[in-house]
Amino acid sequence: MLRLSLEAIELVDAIARHGSFAAAGARLNKVPSTISYAVGKLEEQLDMLLFVRNGPRVTLTAAGEEMLREGRWLLGAASDLESRMRQIATGFESELRLVHDSLIPTQALIDDIRAFEALRCGTRLRIGCEALTGSWEALREGRADIVIGAGEGPAGGGYQAVMVGSLDFAFCVSPTHPLTRLGRPLHRGDLLEHNAIVVSDSARTLSDRTVGLLAGQHRVAVPTMAAKIACQAAGLGHGFLPRACIEGELARGTLIELQTEEPRTPEAFWLAWKTGAKGKALQWWVKQLNRQLVPALLPRSTWTP
């Protein structure tokens, strides 16, 4: 009889991720003593230590690390199997992973999420956020079931996509930035003299994408659009920002719009999902989002940098 169950792997995984029996217990809704007893029993059955105890903190032994390397793959495979079985039985996936580009705040999806939860279909919804090529990569590598991505997707196919809207951009700086004193449309040389604030591409394997950045431009890279807006409002640099996201800053004067000789063209947004995907939850989201998302997804009241 196998001594290692999926439940045991899930337990060890939770402890490794959270660093202590107490934190894992809180995640799994179990008291620390129950977690400690279960781990001790598992180690006894396997006749090996999985954790090194150091007070309340624990770390994996070499055997524990090896167990998780393969065990996490087994957990993923079991989850996929469960999803396929449930979809065959009910038509609804056990989980749906929706990833949106960082240009769109998660808050803008609240009404759609609320409407989906009201279905009580049993599908767990997981929302993620990526930047630039990162959302497309998540779809290609199976980390997302449906994405709202900026720009056209990568070559190679394997997905269906429909353009659902676009965003206009404004070149902005803080009121104290030196560029505000030039009093004319800015050219390339003006911009090269000062820092640009850029959002880092979150892609891990696909080629990084850069937008609106000049060759040789000194830059400060930040993880999200909210961070970019904050840095530019603080006077740390310049750059193009989605107009729908900064109406409040422009009205308050914390950001100033300047004209450039080379304005940025509007950014198209695409709704995309894997070819052949037929789950009812995915179909619901495709129907829900297959409309002009921008600016519908960016109401003025939802963006909070």
Short mmCIF file of N, CA and C in Angstrom, two decimals, residues 15-181:
data_model
loop_
_atom_site.label_atom_id
_atom_site.label_comp_id
_atom_site.label_asym_id
_atom_site.label_seq_id
_atom_site.Cartn_x
_atom_site.Cartn_y
_atom_site.Cartn_z
N ILE A 15 2.93 23.63 4.31
CA ILE A 15 3.92 23.97 5.34
C ILE A 15 5.15 24.62 4.71
N ALA A 16 5.61 24.04 3.58
CA ALA A 16 6.80 24.59 2.91
C ALA A 16 6.54 26.00 2.41
N ARG A 17 5.36 26.26 1.89
CA ARG A 17 5.04 27.58 1.34
C ARG A 17 4.91 28.63 2.44
N HIS A 18 4.36 28.24 3.59
CA HIS A 18 4.06 29.22 4.64
C HIS A 18 5.08 29.23 5.78
N GLY A 19 5.97 28.24 5.86
CA GLY A 19 7.11 28.32 6.76
C GLY A 19 6.91 27.82 8.17
N SER A 20 5.70 27.43 8.55
CA SER A 20 5.48 26.94 9.92
C SER A 20 4.21 26.11 9.96
N PHE A 21 4.11 25.27 11.00
CA PHE A 21 2.90 24.47 11.17
C PHE A 21 1.70 25.37 11.44
N ALA A 22 1.92 26.43 12.22
CA ALA A 22 0.82 27.33 12.58
C ALA A 22 0.26 28.04 11.34
N ALA A 23 1.16 28.56 10.48
CA ALA A 23 0.72 29.27 9.28
C ALA A 23 0.01 28.31 8.31
N ALA A 24 0.54 27.09 8.19
CA ALA A 24 -0.10 26.10 7.33
C ALA A 24 -1.47 25.72 7.88
N GLY A 25 -1.57 25.61 9.22
CA GLY A 25 -2.84 25.30 9.84
C GLY A 25 -3.89 26.36 9.56
N ALA A 26 -3.46 27.63 9.61
CA ALA A 26 -4.38 28.72 9.31
C ALA A 26 -4.86 28.65 7.86
N ARG A 27 -3.94 28.26 6.96
CA ARG A 27 -4.30 28.15 5.54
C ARG A 27 -5.26 26.99 5.31
N LEU A 28 -5.07 25.88 6.06
CA LEU A 28 -5.87 24.68 5.85
C LEU A 28 -7.03 24.55 6.83
N ASN A 29 -7.20 25.59 7.67
CA ASN A 29 -8.27 25.58 8.67
C ASN A 29 -8.14 24.42 9.65
N LYS A 30 -6.89 24.20 10.09
CA LYS A 30 -6.61 23.16 11.09
C LYS A 30 -5.72 23.75 12.18
N VAL A 31 -5.85 23.23 13.40
CA VAL A 31 -5.04 23.73 14.51
C VAL A 31 -3.62 23.21 14.33
N PRO A 32 -2.61 23.98 14.82
CA PRO A 32 -1.20 23.56 14.64
C PRO A 32 -0.90 22.17 15.18
N SER A 33 -1.55 21.79 16.29
CA SER A 33 -1.26 20.47 16.86
C SER A 33 -1.68 19.35 15.90
N THR A 34 -2.77 19.56 15.18
CA THR A 34 -3.22 18.57 14.19
C THR A 34 -2.22 18.47 13.05
N ILE A 35 -1.69 19.63 12.61
CA ILE A 35 -0.68 19.64 11.55
C ILE A 35 0.58 18.92 12.02
N SER A 36 1.03 19.23 13.23
CA SER A 36 2.25 18.62 13.77
C SER A 36 2.10 17.11 13.89
N TYR A 37 0.94 16.67 14.37
CA TYR A 37 0.71 15.23 14.52
C TYR A 37 0.70 14.54 13.15
N ALA A 38 0.04 15.17 12.16
CA ALA A 38 -0.04 14.57 10.83
C ALA A 38 1.34 14.45 10.19
N VAL A 39 2.19 15.47 10.38
CA VAL A 39 3.53 15.42 9.83
C VAL A 39 4.35 14.33 10.52
N GLY A 40 4.26 14.28 11.85
CA GLY A 40 4.98 13.25 12.59
C GLY A 40 4.58 11.86 12.17
N LYS A 41 3.27 11.65 11.98
CA LYS A 41 2.78 10.35 11.56
C LYS A 41 3.29 10.00 10.17
N LEU A 42 3.30 10.99 9.25
CA LEU A 42 3.79 10.76 7.90
C LEU A 42 5.27 10.41 7.90
N GLU A 43 6.06 11.16 8.68
CA GLU A 43 7.50 10.88 8.77
C GLU A 43 7.74 9.49 9.34
N GLU A 44 6.91 9.09 10.29
CA GLU A 44 7.05 7.75 10.88
C GLU A 44 6.74 6.68 9.83
N GLN A 45 5.69 6.87 9.06
CA GLN A 45 5.32 5.89 8.03
C GLN A 45 6.38 5.79 6.94
N LEU A 46 6.97 6.94 6.58
CA LEU A 46 7.99 6.95 5.52
C LEU A 46 9.37 6.59 6.04
N ASP A 47 9.52 6.63 7.38
CA ASP A 47 10.80 6.37 8.04
C ASP A 47 11.88 7.36 7.57
N MET A 48 11.51 8.62 7.51
CA MET A 48 12.46 9.67 7.16
C MET A 48 11.92 11.02 7.60
N LEU A 49 12.81 11.97 7.86
CA LEU A 49 12.40 13.32 8.24
C LEU A 49 12.14 14.14 6.98
N LEU A 50 11.04 14.88 7.00
CA LEU A 50 10.70 15.77 5.89
C LEU A 50 11.01 17.22 6.22
N PHE A 51 11.07 17.55 7.52
CA PHE A 51 11.31 18.93 7.96
C PHE A 51 12.38 18.97 9.04
N VAL A 52 13.14 20.05 9.02
CA VAL A 52 14.05 20.38 10.12
C VAL A 52 13.34 21.41 10.98
N ARG A 53 13.15 21.10 12.27
CA ARG A 53 12.45 22.00 13.17
C ARG A 53 13.44 22.99 13.79
N ASN A 54 13.09 24.26 13.74
CA ASN A 54 13.90 25.31 14.37
C ASN A 54 12.95 26.25 15.08
N GLY A 55 12.48 25.84 16.26
CA GLY A 55 11.45 26.59 16.94
C GLY A 55 10.16 26.51 16.14
N PRO A 56 9.45 27.61 16.01
CA PRO A 56 8.20 27.58 15.23
C PRO A 56 8.45 27.48 13.73
N ARG A 57 9.65 27.83 13.28
CA ARG A 57 9.95 27.78 11.85
C ARG A 57 10.46 26.39 11.46
N VAL A 58 10.09 25.97 10.27
CA VAL A 58 10.53 24.67 9.77
C VAL A 58 11.04 24.83 8.35
N THR A 59 11.99 24.00 7.97
CA THR A 59 12.50 23.98 6.60
C THR A 59 12.55 22.55 6.11
N LEU A 60 12.45 22.38 4.81
CA LEU A 60 12.46 21.04 4.23
C LEU A 60 13.84 20.40 4.30
N THR A 61 13.86 19.11 4.55
CA THR A 61 15.09 18.34 4.39
C THR A 61 15.28 18.06 2.90
N ALA A 62 16.42 17.45 2.55
CA ALA A 62 16.65 17.10 1.15
C ALA A 62 15.58 16.14 0.66
N ALA A 63 15.17 15.20 1.52
CA ALA A 63 14.11 14.25 1.15
C ALA A 63 12.79 14.98 0.95
N GLY A 64 12.51 15.95 1.81
CA GLY A 64 11.28 16.72 1.68
C GLY A 64 11.25 17.54 0.40
N GLU A 65 12.39 18.12 0.04
CA GLU A 65 12.47 18.89 -1.20
C GLU A 65 12.23 18.02 -2.43
N GLU A 66 12.80 16.82 -2.40
CA GLU A 66 12.60 15.90 -3.51
C GLU A 66 11.14 15.47 -3.61
N MET A 67 10.52 15.26 -2.46
CA MET A 67 9.11 14.89 -2.44
C MET A 67 8.26 15.97 -3.09
N LEU A 68 8.54 17.23 -2.78
CA LEU A 68 7.73 18.31 -3.34
C LEU A 68 8.02 18.56 -4.81
N ARG A 69 9.25 18.33 -5.23
CA ARG A 69 9.56 18.53 -6.65
C ARG A 69 8.63 17.69 -7.53
N GLU A 70 8.47 16.43 -7.17
CA GLU A 70 7.58 15.55 -7.93
C GLU A 70 6.14 15.67 -7.45
N GLY A 71 5.99 15.91 -6.13
CA GLY A 71 4.65 15.94 -5.55
C GLY A 71 3.79 17.07 -6.08
N ARG A 72 4.40 18.23 -6.32
CA ARG A 72 3.62 19.36 -6.84
C ARG A 72 3.13 19.07 -8.26
N TRP A 73 3.92 18.34 -9.01
CA TRP A 73 3.46 17.93 -10.34
C TRP A 73 2.26 17.00 -10.21
N LEU A 74 2.31 16.08 -9.24
CA LEU A 74 1.18 15.17 -9.02
C LEU A 74 -0.07 15.92 -8.59
N LEU A 75 0.11 16.95 -7.73
CA LEU A 75 -1.03 17.76 -7.30
C LEU A 75 -1.66 18.47 -8.48
N GLY A 76 -0.81 19.02 -9.36
CA GLY A 76 -1.32 19.69 -10.55
C GLY A 76 -2.05 18.74 -11.47
N ALA A 77 -1.48 17.54 -11.65
CA ALA A 77 -2.12 16.55 -12.51
C ALA A 77 -3.46 16.11 -11.93
N ALA A 78 -3.51 15.93 -10.60
CA ALA A 78 -4.76 15.52 -9.95
C ALA A 78 -5.82 16.62 -10.09
N SER A 79 -5.37 17.88 -9.95
CA SER A 79 -6.31 19.00 -10.10
C SER A 79 -6.86 19.05 -11.52
N ASP A 80 -5.99 18.85 -12.51
CA ASP A 80 -6.45 18.85 -13.91
C ASP A 80 -7.43 17.70 -14.16
N LEU A 81 -7.13 16.54 -13.57
CA LEU A 81 -8.02 15.40 -13.73
C LEU A 81 -9.38 15.68 -13.11
N GLU A 82 -9.36 16.26 -11.90
CA GLU A 82 -10.61 16.62 -11.23
C GLU A 82 -11.42 17.59 -12.08
N SER A 83 -10.72 18.57 -12.66
CA SER A 83 -11.40 19.56 -13.49
C SER A 83 -12.04 18.91 -14.70
N ARG A 84 -11.30 18.01 -15.35
CA ARG A 84 -11.84 17.35 -16.54
C ARG A 84 -13.04 16.47 -16.19
N MET A 85 -12.94 15.77 -15.06
CA MET A 85 -14.05 14.91 -14.63
C MET A 85 -15.29 15.75 -14.31
N ARG A 86 -15.05 16.85 -13.60
CA ARG A 86 -16.19 17.69 -13.22
C ARG A 86 -16.82 18.34 -14.45
N GLN A 87 -15.95 18.72 -15.40
CA GLN A 87 -16.48 19.34 -16.62
C GLN A 87 -17.32 18.36 -17.42
N ILE A 88 -16.88 17.08 -17.44
CA ILE A 88 -17.65 16.06 -18.15
C ILE A 88 -19.00 15.85 -17.46
N ALA A 89 -18.99 15.90 -16.13
CA ALA A 89 -20.21 15.62 -15.37
C ALA A 89 -21.19 16.79 -15.38
N THR A 90 -20.68 18.03 -15.30
CA THR A 90 -21.57 19.19 -15.13
C THR A 90 -21.43 20.23 -16.22
N GLY A 91 -20.32 20.18 -16.96
CA GLY A 91 -20.06 21.21 -17.96
C GLY A 91 -19.27 22.38 -17.43
N PHE A 92 -19.16 22.50 -16.08
CA PHE A 92 -18.42 23.60 -15.47
C PHE A 92 -17.06 23.11 -14.96
N GLU A 93 -16.02 23.89 -15.21
CA GLU A 93 -14.69 23.57 -14.74
C GLU A 93 -14.61 23.67 -13.21
N SER A 94 -13.66 22.94 -12.61
CA SER A 94 -13.47 23.08 -11.16
C SER A 94 -12.79 24.40 -10.85
N GLU A 95 -11.99 24.92 -11.79
CA GLU A 95 -11.31 26.21 -11.58
C GLU A 95 -11.17 26.93 -12.91
N LEU A 96 -11.29 28.24 -12.87
CA LEU A 96 -11.06 29.07 -14.06
C LEU A 96 -10.04 30.14 -13.70
N ARG A 97 -8.97 30.23 -14.49
CA ARG A 97 -7.91 31.19 -14.23
C ARG A 97 -7.98 32.31 -15.26
N LEU A 98 -8.30 33.51 -14.79
CA LEU A 98 -8.42 34.69 -15.65
C LEU A 98 -7.26 35.62 -15.35
N VAL A 99 -6.50 35.96 -16.39
CA VAL A 99 -5.35 36.86 -16.24
C VAL A 99 -5.60 38.12 -17.06
N HIS A 100 -5.40 39.27 -16.44
CA HIS A 100 -5.58 40.54 -17.15
C HIS A 100 -4.28 41.32 -17.17
N ASP A 101 -4.13 42.16 -18.17
CA ASP A 101 -2.95 43.02 -18.28
C ASP A 101 -2.96 44.05 -17.16
N SER A 102 -1.76 44.47 -16.75
CA SER A 102 -1.65 45.41 -15.63
C SER A 102 -2.23 46.78 -15.94
N LEU A 103 -2.50 47.07 -17.22
CA LEU A 103 -3.16 48.33 -17.57
C LEU A 103 -4.60 48.37 -17.06
N ILE A 104 -5.17 47.20 -16.80
CA ILE A 104 -6.54 47.11 -16.32
C ILE A 104 -6.53 46.71 -14.85
N PRO A 105 -7.03 47.54 -13.95
CA PRO A 105 -7.04 47.19 -12.53
C PRO A 105 -8.05 46.09 -12.25
N THR A 106 -7.71 45.21 -11.31
CA THR A 106 -8.61 44.13 -10.93
C THR A 106 -9.96 44.68 -10.46
N GLN A 107 -9.94 45.87 -9.83
CA GLN A 107 -11.18 46.45 -9.33
C GLN A 107 -12.22 46.62 -10.45
N ALA A 108 -11.73 46.81 -11.67
CA ALA A 108 -12.65 47.03 -12.79
C ALA A 108 -13.45 45.79 -13.14
N LEU A 109 -13.04 44.64 -12.63
CA LEU A 109 -13.74 43.38 -12.92
C LEU A 109 -14.73 43.00 -11.82
N ILE A 110 -14.84 43.83 -10.80
CA ILE A 110 -15.64 43.46 -9.63
C ILE A 110 -17.07 43.07 -10.00
N ASP A 111 -17.74 43.87 -10.82
CA ASP A 111 -19.13 43.57 -11.18
C ASP A 111 -19.24 42.25 -11.92
N ASP A 112 -18.27 41.96 -12.79
CA ASP A 112 -18.29 40.70 -13.51
C ASP A 112 -18.05 39.53 -12.57
N ILE A 113 -17.12 39.70 -11.64
CA ILE A 113 -16.85 38.64 -10.66
C ILE A 113 -18.09 38.38 -9.80
N ARG A 114 -18.74 39.45 -9.38
CA ARG A 114 -19.95 39.30 -8.55
C ARG A 114 -21.04 38.56 -9.33
N ALA A 115 -21.20 38.89 -10.61
CA ALA A 115 -22.21 38.22 -11.43
C ALA A 115 -21.88 36.75 -11.62
N PHE A 116 -20.58 36.44 -11.78
CA PHE A 116 -20.19 35.04 -11.94
C PHE A 116 -20.42 34.26 -10.65
N GLU A 117 -20.05 34.83 -9.51
CA GLU A 117 -20.26 34.14 -8.23
C GLU A 117 -21.73 33.90 -7.96
N ALA A 118 -22.59 34.78 -8.46
CA ALA A 118 -24.03 34.61 -8.26
C ALA A 118 -24.56 33.37 -8.98
N LEU A 119 -23.80 32.84 -9.96
CA LEU A 119 -24.23 31.63 -10.65
C LEU A 119 -24.19 30.41 -9.73
N ARG A 120 -23.30 30.45 -8.73
CA ARG A 120 -23.10 29.33 -7.80
C ARG A 120 -22.91 28.02 -8.57
N CYS A 121 -22.03 28.08 -9.57
CA CYS A 121 -21.79 26.92 -10.42
C CYS A 121 -20.73 25.99 -9.86
N GLY A 122 -20.04 26.40 -8.81
CA GLY A 122 -19.02 25.56 -8.20
C GLY A 122 -17.63 25.76 -8.76
N THR A 123 -17.47 26.60 -9.79
CA THR A 123 -16.15 26.85 -10.36
C THR A 123 -15.38 27.85 -9.51
N ARG A 124 -14.18 27.46 -9.07
CA ARG A 124 -13.32 28.38 -8.33
C ARG A 124 -12.69 29.37 -9.31
N LEU A 125 -12.77 30.65 -8.99
CA LEU A 125 -12.23 31.68 -9.87
C LEU A 125 -10.90 32.17 -9.32
N ARG A 126 -9.88 32.16 -10.18
CA ARG A 126 -8.55 32.65 -9.80
C ARG A 126 -8.17 33.80 -10.74
N ILE A 127 -7.99 35.00 -10.17
CA ILE A 127 -7.66 36.19 -10.95
C ILE A 127 -6.16 36.46 -10.84
N GLY A 128 -5.52 36.70 -11.97
CA GLY A 128 -4.10 37.03 -11.99
C GLY A 128 -3.85 38.28 -12.81
N CYS A 129 -2.67 38.85 -12.65
CA CYS A 129 -2.30 40.07 -13.38
C CYS A 129 -0.88 39.93 -13.91
N GLU A 130 -0.69 40.25 -15.16
CA GLU A 130 0.62 40.21 -15.80
C GLU A 130 0.82 41.50 -16.59
N ALA A 131 2.06 41.75 -16.99
CA ALA A 131 2.38 42.96 -17.75
C ALA A 131 2.88 42.60 -19.14
N LEU A 132 2.37 43.35 -20.13
CA LEU A 132 2.81 43.25 -21.52
C LEU A 132 2.69 41.81 -22.04
N THR A 133 3.80 41.17 -22.42
CA THR A 133 3.73 39.83 -22.99
C THR A 133 3.37 38.77 -21.95
N GLY A 134 3.47 39.11 -20.68
CA GLY A 134 3.25 38.14 -19.62
C GLY A 134 1.88 37.49 -19.66
N SER A 135 0.84 38.24 -20.01
CA SER A 135 -0.50 37.65 -20.04
C SER A 135 -0.61 36.62 -21.15
N TRP A 136 -0.03 36.91 -22.31
CA TRP A 136 -0.05 35.96 -23.42
C TRP A 136 0.75 34.71 -23.08
N GLU A 137 1.87 34.90 -22.40
CA GLU A 137 2.68 33.76 -22.01
C GLU A 137 1.93 32.86 -21.03
N ALA A 138 1.18 33.47 -20.11
CA ALA A 138 0.39 32.69 -19.15
C ALA A 138 -0.62 31.81 -19.88
N LEU A 139 -1.23 32.34 -20.94
CA LEU A 139 -2.19 31.55 -21.73
C LEU A 139 -1.48 30.43 -22.48
N ARG A 140 -0.37 30.75 -23.10
CA ARG A 140 0.36 29.76 -23.89
C ARG A 140 0.89 28.62 -23.04
N GLU A 141 1.34 28.94 -21.80
CA GLU A 141 1.95 27.93 -20.94
C GLU A 141 0.96 27.27 -20.00
N GLY A 142 -0.32 27.55 -20.15
CA GLY A 142 -1.32 26.86 -19.35
C GLY A 142 -1.52 27.41 -17.96
N ARG A 143 -1.02 28.62 -17.67
CA ARG A 143 -1.23 29.24 -16.37
C ARG A 143 -2.46 30.14 -16.36
N ALA A 144 -3.13 30.23 -17.50
CA ALA A 144 -4.36 31.01 -17.62
C ALA A 144 -5.29 30.30 -18.59
N ASP A 145 -6.59 30.40 -18.32
CA ASP A 145 -7.58 29.84 -19.22
C ASP A 145 -8.14 30.91 -20.16
N ILE A 146 -8.13 32.14 -19.69
CA ILE A 146 -8.64 33.26 -20.49
C ILE A 146 -7.85 34.50 -20.08
N VAL A 147 -7.50 35.33 -21.06
CA VAL A 147 -6.71 36.52 -20.75
C VAL A 147 -7.31 37.75 -21.43
N ILE A 148 -7.09 38.90 -20.79
CA ILE A 148 -7.32 40.19 -21.41
C ILE A 148 -5.93 40.78 -21.61
N GLY A 149 -5.40 40.67 -22.82
CA GLY A 149 -4.02 41.01 -23.08
C GLY A 149 -3.88 42.26 -23.92
N ALA A 150 -2.77 42.98 -23.69
CA ALA A 150 -2.47 44.18 -24.48
C ALA A 150 -1.64 43.79 -25.69
N GLY A 151 -1.93 44.42 -26.81
CA GLY A 151 -1.18 44.13 -28.02
C GLY A 151 -1.56 42.77 -28.59
N GLU A 152 -1.13 42.50 -29.81
CA GLU A 152 -1.45 41.23 -30.45
C GLU A 152 -0.66 40.11 -29.81
N GLY A 153 -1.25 38.92 -29.81
CA GLY A 153 -0.62 37.76 -29.21
C GLY A 153 0.56 37.25 -30.02
N PRO A 154 1.35 36.34 -29.44
CA PRO A 154 2.53 35.81 -30.12
C PRO A 154 2.15 34.91 -31.29
N ALA A 155 3.08 34.72 -32.18
CA ALA A 155 2.86 33.84 -33.32
C ALA A 155 2.77 32.40 -32.85
N GLY A 156 2.16 31.57 -33.65
CA GLY A 156 2.09 30.15 -33.32
C GLY A 156 0.68 29.66 -33.10
N GLY A 157 -0.23 30.56 -32.82
CA GLY A 157 -1.63 30.15 -32.67
C GLY A 157 -1.89 29.34 -31.42
N GLY A 158 -2.92 28.50 -31.49
CA GLY A 158 -3.31 27.71 -30.34
C GLY A 158 -4.33 28.41 -29.46
N TYR A 159 -4.77 29.59 -29.90
CA TYR A 159 -5.74 30.34 -29.11
C TYR A 159 -6.67 31.11 -30.05
N GLN A 160 -7.82 31.46 -29.52
CA GLN A 160 -8.77 32.34 -30.22
C GLN A 160 -8.73 33.70 -29.56
N ALA A 161 -8.83 34.75 -30.35
CA ALA A 161 -8.73 36.10 -29.80
C ALA A 161 -9.66 37.04 -30.54
N VAL A 162 -10.20 38.00 -29.81
CA VAL A 162 -11.03 39.04 -30.40
C VAL A 162 -10.67 40.37 -29.76
N MET A 163 -10.51 41.41 -30.58
CA MET A 163 -10.18 42.72 -30.03
C MET A 163 -11.41 43.30 -29.34
N VAL A 164 -11.20 43.79 -28.12
CA VAL A 164 -12.35 44.23 -27.32
C VAL A 164 -12.28 45.71 -26.94
N GLY A 165 -11.27 46.41 -27.37
CA GLY A 165 -11.20 47.84 -27.04
C GLY A 165 -9.79 48.38 -27.16
N SER A 166 -9.63 49.65 -26.83
CA SER A 166 -8.32 50.27 -26.89
C SER A 166 -8.24 51.39 -25.87
N LEU A 167 -7.01 51.76 -25.51
CA LEU A 167 -6.75 52.83 -24.55
C LEU A 167 -5.95 53.94 -25.20
N ASP A 168 -6.33 55.18 -24.94
CA ASP A 168 -5.54 56.33 -25.36
C ASP A 168 -4.51 56.66 -24.28
N PHE A 169 -3.39 57.27 -24.69
CA PHE A 169 -2.30 57.57 -23.76
C PHE A 169 -1.96 59.06 -23.77
N ALA A 170 -1.50 59.51 -22.63
CA ALA A 170 -1.05 60.90 -22.47
C ALA A 170 0.36 60.88 -21.90
N PHE A 171 1.24 61.74 -22.43
CA PHE A 171 2.58 61.86 -21.89
C PHE A 171 2.53 62.78 -20.67
N CYS A 172 2.99 62.28 -19.52
CA CYS A 172 2.80 63.01 -18.27
C CYS A 172 4.07 63.08 -17.43
N VAL A 173 4.16 64.17 -16.69
CA VAL A 173 5.22 64.35 -15.70
C VAL A 173 4.61 65.06 -14.49
N SER A 174 5.38 65.15 -13.43
CA SER A 174 4.92 65.91 -12.27
C SER A 174 5.05 67.41 -12.56
N PRO A 175 4.32 68.26 -11.84
CA PRO A 175 4.38 69.71 -12.10
C PRO A 175 5.77 70.31 -11.92
N THR A 176 6.64 69.64 -11.14
CA THR A 176 7.98 70.18 -10.88
C THR A 176 9.04 69.62 -11.82
N HIS A 177 8.66 68.77 -12.76
CA HIS A 177 9.64 68.14 -13.65
C HIS A 177 10.23 69.18 -14.60
N PRO A 178 11.55 69.12 -14.89
CA PRO A 178 12.18 70.09 -15.79
C PRO A 178 11.55 70.19 -17.18
N LEU A 179 10.94 69.11 -17.66
CA LEU A 179 10.36 69.14 -19.00
C LEU A 179 9.18 70.12 -19.09
N THR A 180 8.57 70.44 -17.98
CA THR A 180 7.42 71.37 -18.01
C THR A 180 7.84 72.78 -18.37
N ARG A 181 9.15 73.08 -18.27
CA ARG A 181 9.62 74.45 -18.50
C ARG A 181 9.97 74.72 -19.96
#
